[in-house]
Coordinates of C-alpha atoms in Angstrom, one line a residue:
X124 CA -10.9 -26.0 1.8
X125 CA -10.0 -22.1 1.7
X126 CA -6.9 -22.6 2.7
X127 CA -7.0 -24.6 -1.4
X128 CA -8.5 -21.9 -2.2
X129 CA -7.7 -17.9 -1.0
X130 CA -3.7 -18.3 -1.1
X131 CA -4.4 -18.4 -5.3
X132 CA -5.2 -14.6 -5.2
X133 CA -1.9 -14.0 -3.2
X134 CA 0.5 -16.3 -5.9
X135 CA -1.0 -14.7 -8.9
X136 CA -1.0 -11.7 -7.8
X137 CA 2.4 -12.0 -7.3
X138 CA 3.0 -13.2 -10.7
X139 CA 1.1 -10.6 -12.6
X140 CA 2.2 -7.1 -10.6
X141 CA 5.7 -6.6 -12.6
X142 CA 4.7 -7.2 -16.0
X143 CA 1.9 -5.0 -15.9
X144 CA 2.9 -2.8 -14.1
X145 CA 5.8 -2.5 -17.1
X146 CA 2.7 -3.1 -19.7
X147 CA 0.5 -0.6 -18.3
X148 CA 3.2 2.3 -19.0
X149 CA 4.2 0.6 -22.6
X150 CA 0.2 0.8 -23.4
X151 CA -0.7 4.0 -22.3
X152 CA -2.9 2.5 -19.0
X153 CA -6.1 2.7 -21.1
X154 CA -6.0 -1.0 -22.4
X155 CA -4.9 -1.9 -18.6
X156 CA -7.8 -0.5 -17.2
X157 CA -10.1 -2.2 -20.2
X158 CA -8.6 -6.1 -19.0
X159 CA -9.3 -4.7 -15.6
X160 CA -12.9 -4.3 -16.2
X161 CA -12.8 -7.2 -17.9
X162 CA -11.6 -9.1 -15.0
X163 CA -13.9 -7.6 -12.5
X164 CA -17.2 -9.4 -15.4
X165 CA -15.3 -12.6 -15.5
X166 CA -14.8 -12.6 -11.4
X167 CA -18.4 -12.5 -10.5
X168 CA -19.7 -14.4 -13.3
X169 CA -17.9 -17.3 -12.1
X170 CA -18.6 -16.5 -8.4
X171 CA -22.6 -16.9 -9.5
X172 CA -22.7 -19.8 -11.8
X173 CA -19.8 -21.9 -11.3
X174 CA -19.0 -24.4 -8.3
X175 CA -15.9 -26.3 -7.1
X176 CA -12.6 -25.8 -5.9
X177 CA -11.4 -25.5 -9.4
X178 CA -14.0 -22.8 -10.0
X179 CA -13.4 -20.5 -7.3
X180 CA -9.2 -21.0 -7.6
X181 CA -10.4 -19.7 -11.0
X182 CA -11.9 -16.7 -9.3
X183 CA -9.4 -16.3 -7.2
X184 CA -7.3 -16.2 -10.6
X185 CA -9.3 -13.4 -12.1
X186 CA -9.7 -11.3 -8.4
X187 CA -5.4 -11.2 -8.9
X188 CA -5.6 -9.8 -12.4
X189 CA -8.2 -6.9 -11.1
X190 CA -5.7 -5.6 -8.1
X191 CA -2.5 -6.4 -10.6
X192 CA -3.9 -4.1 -13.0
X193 CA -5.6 -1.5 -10.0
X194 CA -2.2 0.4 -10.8
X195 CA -3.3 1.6 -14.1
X196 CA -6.3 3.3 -12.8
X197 CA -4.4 5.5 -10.6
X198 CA -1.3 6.4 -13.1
X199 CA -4.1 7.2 -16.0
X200 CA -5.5 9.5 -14.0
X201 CA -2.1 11.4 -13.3
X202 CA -1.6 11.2 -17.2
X203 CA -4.1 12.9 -18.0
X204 CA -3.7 15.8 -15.2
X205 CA -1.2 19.0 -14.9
X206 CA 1.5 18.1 -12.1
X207 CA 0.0 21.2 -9.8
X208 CA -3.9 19.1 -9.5
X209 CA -1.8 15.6 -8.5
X210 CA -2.7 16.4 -4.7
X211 CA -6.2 17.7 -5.5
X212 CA -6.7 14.4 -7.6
X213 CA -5.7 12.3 -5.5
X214 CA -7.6 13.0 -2.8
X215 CA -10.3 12.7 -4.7
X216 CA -9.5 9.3 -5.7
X217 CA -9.2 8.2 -2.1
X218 CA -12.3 9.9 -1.0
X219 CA -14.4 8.3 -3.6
X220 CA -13.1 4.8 -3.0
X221 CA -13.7 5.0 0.6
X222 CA -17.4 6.5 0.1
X223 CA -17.9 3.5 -2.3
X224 CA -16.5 0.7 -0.2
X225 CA -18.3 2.6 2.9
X226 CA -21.7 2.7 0.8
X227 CA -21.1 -1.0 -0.3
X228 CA -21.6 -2.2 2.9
X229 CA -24.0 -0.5 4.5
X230 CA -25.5 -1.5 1.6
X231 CA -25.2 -4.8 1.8
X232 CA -25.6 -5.1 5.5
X233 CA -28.9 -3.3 5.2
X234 CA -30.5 -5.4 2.3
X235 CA -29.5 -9.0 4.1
X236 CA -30.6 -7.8 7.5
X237 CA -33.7 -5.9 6.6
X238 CA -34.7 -7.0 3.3
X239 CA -33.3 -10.9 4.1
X240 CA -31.7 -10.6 0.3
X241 CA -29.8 -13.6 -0.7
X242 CA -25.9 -13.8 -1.1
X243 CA -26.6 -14.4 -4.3
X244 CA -28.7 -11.3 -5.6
X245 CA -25.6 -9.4 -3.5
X246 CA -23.4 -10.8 -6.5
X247 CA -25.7 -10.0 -8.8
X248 CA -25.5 -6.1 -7.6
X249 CA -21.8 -6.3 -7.5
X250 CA -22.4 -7.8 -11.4
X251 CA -24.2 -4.9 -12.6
X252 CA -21.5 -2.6 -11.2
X253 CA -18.9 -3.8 -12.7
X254 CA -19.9 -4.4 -15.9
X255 CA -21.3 -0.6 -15.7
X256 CA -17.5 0.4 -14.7
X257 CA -16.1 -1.7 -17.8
X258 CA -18.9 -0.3 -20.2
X259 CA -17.4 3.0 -19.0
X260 CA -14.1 2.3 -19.3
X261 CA -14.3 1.8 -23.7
X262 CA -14.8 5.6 -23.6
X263 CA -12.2 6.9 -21.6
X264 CA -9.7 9.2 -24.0
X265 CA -6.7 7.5 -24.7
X266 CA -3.7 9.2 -22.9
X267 CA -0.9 11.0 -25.2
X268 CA 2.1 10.2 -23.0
X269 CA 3.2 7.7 -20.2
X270 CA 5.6 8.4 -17.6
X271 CA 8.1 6.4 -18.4
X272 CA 8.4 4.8 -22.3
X273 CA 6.3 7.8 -24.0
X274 CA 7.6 10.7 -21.7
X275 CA 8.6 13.9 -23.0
X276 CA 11.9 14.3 -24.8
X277 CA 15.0 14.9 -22.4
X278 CA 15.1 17.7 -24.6
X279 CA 11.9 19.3 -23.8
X280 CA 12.9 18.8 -20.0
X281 CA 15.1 21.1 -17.9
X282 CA 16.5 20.0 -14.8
X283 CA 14.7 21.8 -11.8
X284 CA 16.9 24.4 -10.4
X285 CA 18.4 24.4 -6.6
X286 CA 15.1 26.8 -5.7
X287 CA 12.6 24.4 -6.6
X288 CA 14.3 21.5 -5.1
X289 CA 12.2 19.5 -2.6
X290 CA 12.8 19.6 1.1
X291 CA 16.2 18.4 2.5
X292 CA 16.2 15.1 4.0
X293 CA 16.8 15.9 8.2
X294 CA 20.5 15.6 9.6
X295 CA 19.3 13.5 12.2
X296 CA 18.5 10.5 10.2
X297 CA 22.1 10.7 8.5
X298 CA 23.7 11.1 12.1
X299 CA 25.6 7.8 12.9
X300 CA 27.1 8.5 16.6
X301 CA 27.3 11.0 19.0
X302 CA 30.8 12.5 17.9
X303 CA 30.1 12.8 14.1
X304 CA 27.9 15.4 12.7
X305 CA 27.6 16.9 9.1
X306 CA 27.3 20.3 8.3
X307 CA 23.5 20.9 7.0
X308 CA 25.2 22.3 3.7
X309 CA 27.2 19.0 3.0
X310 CA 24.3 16.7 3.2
X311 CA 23.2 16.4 -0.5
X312 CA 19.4 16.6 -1.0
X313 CA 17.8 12.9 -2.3
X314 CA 16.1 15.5 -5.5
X315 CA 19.9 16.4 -6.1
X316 CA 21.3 13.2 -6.1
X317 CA 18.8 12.0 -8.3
X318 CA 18.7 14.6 -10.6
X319 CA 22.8 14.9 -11.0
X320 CA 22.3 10.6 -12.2
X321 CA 19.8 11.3 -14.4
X322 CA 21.8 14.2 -16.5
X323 CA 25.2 12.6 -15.7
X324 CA 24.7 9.1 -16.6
X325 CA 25.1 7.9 -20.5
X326 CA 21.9 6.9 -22.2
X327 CA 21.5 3.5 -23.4
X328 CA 19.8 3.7 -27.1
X329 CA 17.4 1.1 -26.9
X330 CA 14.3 2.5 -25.7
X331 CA 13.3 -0.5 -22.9
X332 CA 16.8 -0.9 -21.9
X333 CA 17.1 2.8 -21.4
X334 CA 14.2 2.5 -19.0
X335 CA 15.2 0.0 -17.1
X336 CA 18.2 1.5 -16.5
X337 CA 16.9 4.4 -15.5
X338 CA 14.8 2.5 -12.6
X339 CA 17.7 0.9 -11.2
X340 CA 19.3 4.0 -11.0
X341 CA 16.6 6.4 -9.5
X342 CA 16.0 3.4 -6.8
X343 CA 19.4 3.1 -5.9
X344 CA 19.4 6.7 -5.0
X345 CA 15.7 6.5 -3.4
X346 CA 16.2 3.7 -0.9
X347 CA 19.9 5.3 -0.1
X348 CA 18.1 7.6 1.9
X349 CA 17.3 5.8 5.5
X350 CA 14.1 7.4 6.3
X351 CA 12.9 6.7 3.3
X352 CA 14.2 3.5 3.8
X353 CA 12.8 3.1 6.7
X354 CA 9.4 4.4 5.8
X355 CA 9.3 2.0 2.9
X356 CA 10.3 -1.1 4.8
X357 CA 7.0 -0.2 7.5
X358 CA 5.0 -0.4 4.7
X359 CA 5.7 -3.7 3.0
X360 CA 5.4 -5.5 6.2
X361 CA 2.7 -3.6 7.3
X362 CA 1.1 -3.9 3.8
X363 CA 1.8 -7.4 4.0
X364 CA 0.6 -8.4 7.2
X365 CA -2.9 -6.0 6.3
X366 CA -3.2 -7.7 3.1
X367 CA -3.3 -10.9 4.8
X368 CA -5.5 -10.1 7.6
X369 CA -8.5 -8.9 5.4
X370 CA -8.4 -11.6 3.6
X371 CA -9.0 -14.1 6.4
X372 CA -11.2 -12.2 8.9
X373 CA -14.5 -13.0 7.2
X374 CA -13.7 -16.5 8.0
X375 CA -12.7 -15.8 11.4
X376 CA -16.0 -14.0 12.0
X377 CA -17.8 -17.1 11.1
X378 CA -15.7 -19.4 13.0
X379 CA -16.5 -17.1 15.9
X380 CA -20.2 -16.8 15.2
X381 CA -21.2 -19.1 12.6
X382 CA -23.7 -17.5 10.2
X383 CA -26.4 -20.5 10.5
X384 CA -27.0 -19.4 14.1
X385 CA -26.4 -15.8 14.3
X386 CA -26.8 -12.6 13.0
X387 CA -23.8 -11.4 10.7
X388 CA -23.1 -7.9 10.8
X389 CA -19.9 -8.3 8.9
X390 CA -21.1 -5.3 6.1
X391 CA -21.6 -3.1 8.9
X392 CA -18.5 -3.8 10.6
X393 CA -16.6 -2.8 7.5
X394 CA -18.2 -0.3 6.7
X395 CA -17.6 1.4 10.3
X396 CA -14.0 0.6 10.1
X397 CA -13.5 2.4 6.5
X398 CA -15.0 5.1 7.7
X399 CA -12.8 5.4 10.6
X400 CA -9.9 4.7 8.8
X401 CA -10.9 7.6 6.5
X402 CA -11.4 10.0 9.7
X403 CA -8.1 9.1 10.8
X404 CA -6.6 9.5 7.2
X405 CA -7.7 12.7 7.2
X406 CA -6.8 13.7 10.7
X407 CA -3.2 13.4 9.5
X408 CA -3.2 16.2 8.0
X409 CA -3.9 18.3 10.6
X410 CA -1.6 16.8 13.5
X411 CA 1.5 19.1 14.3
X412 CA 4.4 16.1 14.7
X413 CA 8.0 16.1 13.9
X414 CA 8.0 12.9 12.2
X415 CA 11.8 12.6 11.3
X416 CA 12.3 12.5 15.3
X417 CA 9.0 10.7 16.3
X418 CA 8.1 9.2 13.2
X419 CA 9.3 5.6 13.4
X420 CA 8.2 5.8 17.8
X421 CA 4.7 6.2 16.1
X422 CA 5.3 3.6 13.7
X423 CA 6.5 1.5 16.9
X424 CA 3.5 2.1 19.4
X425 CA 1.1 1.4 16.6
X426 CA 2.3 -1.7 15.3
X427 CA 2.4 -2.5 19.2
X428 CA -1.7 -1.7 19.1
X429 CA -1.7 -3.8 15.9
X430 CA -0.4 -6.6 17.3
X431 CA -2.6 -6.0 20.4
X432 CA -6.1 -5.9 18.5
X433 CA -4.5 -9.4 16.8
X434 CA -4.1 -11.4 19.8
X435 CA -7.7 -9.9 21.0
X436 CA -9.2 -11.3 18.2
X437 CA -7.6 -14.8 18.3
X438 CA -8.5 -15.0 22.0
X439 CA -11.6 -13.7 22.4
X440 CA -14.6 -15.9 21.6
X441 CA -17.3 -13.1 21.9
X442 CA -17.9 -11.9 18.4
X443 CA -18.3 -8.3 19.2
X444 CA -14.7 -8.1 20.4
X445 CA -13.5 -9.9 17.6
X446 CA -15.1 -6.9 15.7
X447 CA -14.1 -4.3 17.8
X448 CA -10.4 -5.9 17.7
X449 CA -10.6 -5.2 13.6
X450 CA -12.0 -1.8 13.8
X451 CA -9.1 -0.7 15.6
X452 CA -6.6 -2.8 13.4
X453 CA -7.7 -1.6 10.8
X454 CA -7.9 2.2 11.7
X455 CA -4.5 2.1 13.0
X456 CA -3.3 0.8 9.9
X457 CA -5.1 3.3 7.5
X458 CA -4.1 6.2 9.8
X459 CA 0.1 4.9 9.4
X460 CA -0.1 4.0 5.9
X461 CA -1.5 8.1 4.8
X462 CA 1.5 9.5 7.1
X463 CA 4.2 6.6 5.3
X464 CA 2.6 7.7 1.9
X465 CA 3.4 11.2 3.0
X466 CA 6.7 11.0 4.4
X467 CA 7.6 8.9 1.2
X468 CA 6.5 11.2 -1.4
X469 CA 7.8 14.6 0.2
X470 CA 11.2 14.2 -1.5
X471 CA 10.0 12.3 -4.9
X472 CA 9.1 13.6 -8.1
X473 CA 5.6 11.6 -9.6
X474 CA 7.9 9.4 -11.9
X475 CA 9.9 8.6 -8.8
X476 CA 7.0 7.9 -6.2
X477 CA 5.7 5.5 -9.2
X478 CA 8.2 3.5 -9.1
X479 CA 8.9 3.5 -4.9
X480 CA 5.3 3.0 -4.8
X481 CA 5.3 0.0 -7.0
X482 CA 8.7 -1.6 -5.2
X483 CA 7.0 -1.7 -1.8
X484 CA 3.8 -3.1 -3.3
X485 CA 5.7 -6.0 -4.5
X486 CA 8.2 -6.1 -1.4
X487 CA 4.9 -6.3 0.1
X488 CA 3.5 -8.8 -1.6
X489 CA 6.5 -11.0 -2.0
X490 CA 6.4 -11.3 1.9
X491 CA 2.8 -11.9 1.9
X492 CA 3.9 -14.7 -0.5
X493 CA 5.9 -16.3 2.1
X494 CA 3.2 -15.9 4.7
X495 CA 0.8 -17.8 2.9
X496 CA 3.0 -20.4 2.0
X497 CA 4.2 -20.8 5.5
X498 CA 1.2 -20.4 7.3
X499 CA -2.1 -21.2 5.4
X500 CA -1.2 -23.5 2.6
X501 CA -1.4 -27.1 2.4
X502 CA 2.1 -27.2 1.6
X503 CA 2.5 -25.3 4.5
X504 CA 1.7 -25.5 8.5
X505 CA -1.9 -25.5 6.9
X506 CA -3.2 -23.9 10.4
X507 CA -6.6 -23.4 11.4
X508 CA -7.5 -19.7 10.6
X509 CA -8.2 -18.5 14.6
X510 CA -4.3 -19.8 15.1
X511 CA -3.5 -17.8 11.8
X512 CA -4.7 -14.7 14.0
X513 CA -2.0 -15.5 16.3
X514 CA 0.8 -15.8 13.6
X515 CA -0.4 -12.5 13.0
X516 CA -0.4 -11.1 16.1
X517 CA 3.3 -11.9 16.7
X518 CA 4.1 -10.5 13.4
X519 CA 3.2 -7.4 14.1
X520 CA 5.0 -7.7 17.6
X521 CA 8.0 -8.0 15.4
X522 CA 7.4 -5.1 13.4
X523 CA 7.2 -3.1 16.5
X524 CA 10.3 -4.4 18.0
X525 CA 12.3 -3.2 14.9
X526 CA 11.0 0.3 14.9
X527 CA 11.3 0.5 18.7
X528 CA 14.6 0.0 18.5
X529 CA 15.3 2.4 15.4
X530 CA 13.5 4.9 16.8
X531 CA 15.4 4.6 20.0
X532 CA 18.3 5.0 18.0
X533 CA 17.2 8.4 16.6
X534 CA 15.7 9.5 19.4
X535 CA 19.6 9.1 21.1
X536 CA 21.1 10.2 18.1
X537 CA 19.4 13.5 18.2
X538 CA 20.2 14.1 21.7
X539 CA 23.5 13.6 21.7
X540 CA 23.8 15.8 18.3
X541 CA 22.0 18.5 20.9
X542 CA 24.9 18.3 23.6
X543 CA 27.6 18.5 21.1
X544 CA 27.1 22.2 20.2
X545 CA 26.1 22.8 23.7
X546 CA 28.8 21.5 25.4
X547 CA 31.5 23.7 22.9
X548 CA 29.8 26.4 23.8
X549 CA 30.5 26.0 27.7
X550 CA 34.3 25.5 26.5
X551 CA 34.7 29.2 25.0
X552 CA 35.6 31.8 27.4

């Protein structure tokens, strides 16, 4: 029955992400972040008081509208903020997200354990919280601008000089053999190329067409560069296979340990592994790494742990290696994502990031698509959820091959451009 169920969220979320994601920049995010709120109500209403497969498709329904619209939330705050806070901000967004989710579920975990609270009074919590967030939500100041269809006048805009450019993309992803090497000077930076389109290329008039145009042209130039590339493409398999992992693991708990005949400490679990995520998030910051030359190797061995904490969990039939195979899934995968986000937006203005940002979400989730369609649905292999941990597992064993390869490649690459210089040297007299 969930597999009539869950892959709902998947497809409409799918269907929903592009047009509001184009809506939430054409209404100024506020009335986004309203239907949002509205969503959330709607979601747990019917969660409490409805029952059939219909109903809970229907939530499902609703549960794709909130994390379709989730973009808003995040591009309202950056309205509203001068360009030097967007670091400052958005670590604070993080943080508080992961304090609430961690909070949520201790929580929870401590109120059915200790208190024996129902399921249902859970929901009813959850309820109140939302409905608090959307009665919040009417009073939020509407924003003057957007980044894209109420931006600034070109006019009011100068192109950022040479000095404030952002950091050259490295030789060493551009080299492509041991015998040809560019000049540092001759590599164009990505900010350059971007902004020479942008001030070169004529201006449709209509408004919507003139945005539009402007996307395709500032992605062409984004995903031109290969470690961004690169970087990107991690993510929306990554993202994909994450995506499709939390939602199944709380029925894979209870098809390990059945909740009729054993304790759940699912809340608890969760909690513990967002917290550790966020540790590891934050450890990022402070780890010295040359990730242009070791960047995708890391990307490699981690997708290899991944894939690793997987397979334990679809083998294993003690519970508390099923839980300890998420904890270290899912830290893995928090750590990776903060150095992608990283090593994605170094080189992108805001307006840029927004729109690479919202490309791999929906790469992300097209793939997911085709996961769900493949594996879980009835349409599908319709497989047994403990099996759909395997799938997993091997998909991540692909992701790993890819990267291991690339980063052998770069690794090589490097190496060779090292003995070049070397090896002219010995030649002079």
């Amino acid at each position: 029955m969930t597999n009539e169920i869950f892959p709902v969220w998947t497809y409409s979320y799918l269907v929903l992400l592009f047009p509001v994601f184009v809506l939430t920049d054409y209404v100024r995010y506020k009335p986004v972040i309203v239907t949002q709120g509205i969503s959330f109500v709607v979601t747990w209403l019917l969660l409490l008081f409805s029952q059939g497969v219909k109903a809970m498709q229907a939530v499902e329904f609703f549960y794709g509208m909130v994390t379709a619209t989730e973009v808003a939330y995040y591009a309202y705050i950056y309205s509203v903020v001068s360009p030097e806070h967007y670091q400052k901000v958005s670590g604070y967004c993080r943080s508080i997200t992961l304090v609430a989710y961690t909070a949520a579920s201790v929580l929870g975990q401590l109120l059915v354990s200790l208190a024996k609270v129902s399921y249902f009074y859970l929901n009813v919590i959850s309820l109140a919280s939302v409905s608090v967030a959307f009665l919040f939500s009417l009073f939020l100041p509407m924003p003057k601008k957007s980044m894209f269809f109420h931006a600034k006048p070109s006019k009011d805009i100068q192109k950022p000089s040479s000095a404030n450019a952002v950091l050259e993309e490295r030789q060493v992803d551009e080299t492509l053999g041991c015998n040809e090497e560019k000049h540092p000077s001759e590599i164009p930076t990505l900010s350059e190329n971007l902004d020479d389109s942008r001030w070169s290329s004529p201006k449709p008039k209509n408004v919507a067409l003139r945005v539009f145009v402007q996307w395709f042209q500032d992605l062409k130039e984004c995903y031109s560069s290969k470690r961004l590339f690169y970087w990107s493409l991690w993510w929306a398999l990554s993202t994909a296979g994450f995506n499709q992992v939390l939602n199944y693991v709380q029925i894979l708990w209870d098809y390990k340990a059945p909740s009729q005949n054993s304790f759940i400490y699912n809340g608890a679990v969760e909690a513990i592994a967002t917290f550790g995520g966020a540790v590891a998030a934050f450890a990022v910051g402070y780890v010295k790494v040359n990730w242009e030359l070791l960047g995708e190797m890391a990307l490699a061995i981690f997708s290899v742990v991944n894939a690793g904490a997987l397979f334990l969990m679809h083998y294993t039939t003690d519970i508390w290696a099923c839980y300890s195979g998420y904890l270290i899934f899912k830290t893995g995968y928090m750590l990776l994502i903060t150095v992608a986000v990283f090593q994605i937006a170094i080189n992108l203005s805001m307006e840029r990031y927004a729109l690479v940002f919202g490309i791999n979400t929906f790469v992300a989730l097209v793939i997911q698509t085709i996961i769900t369609v493949i594996v879980v649905d009835q349409r599908g292999l319709n497989l047994p959820v403990s099996i759909q941990f395997l799938v997993y597992g091997s998909y991540f064993t692909v992701i790993a091959g890819i990267f291991l390869m690339r980063s052998t490649y770069i690794i090589y690459s490097a190496k060779c451009q090292n003995k070049v210089p070397s090896s002219a040297i010995n030649q002079n007299p």
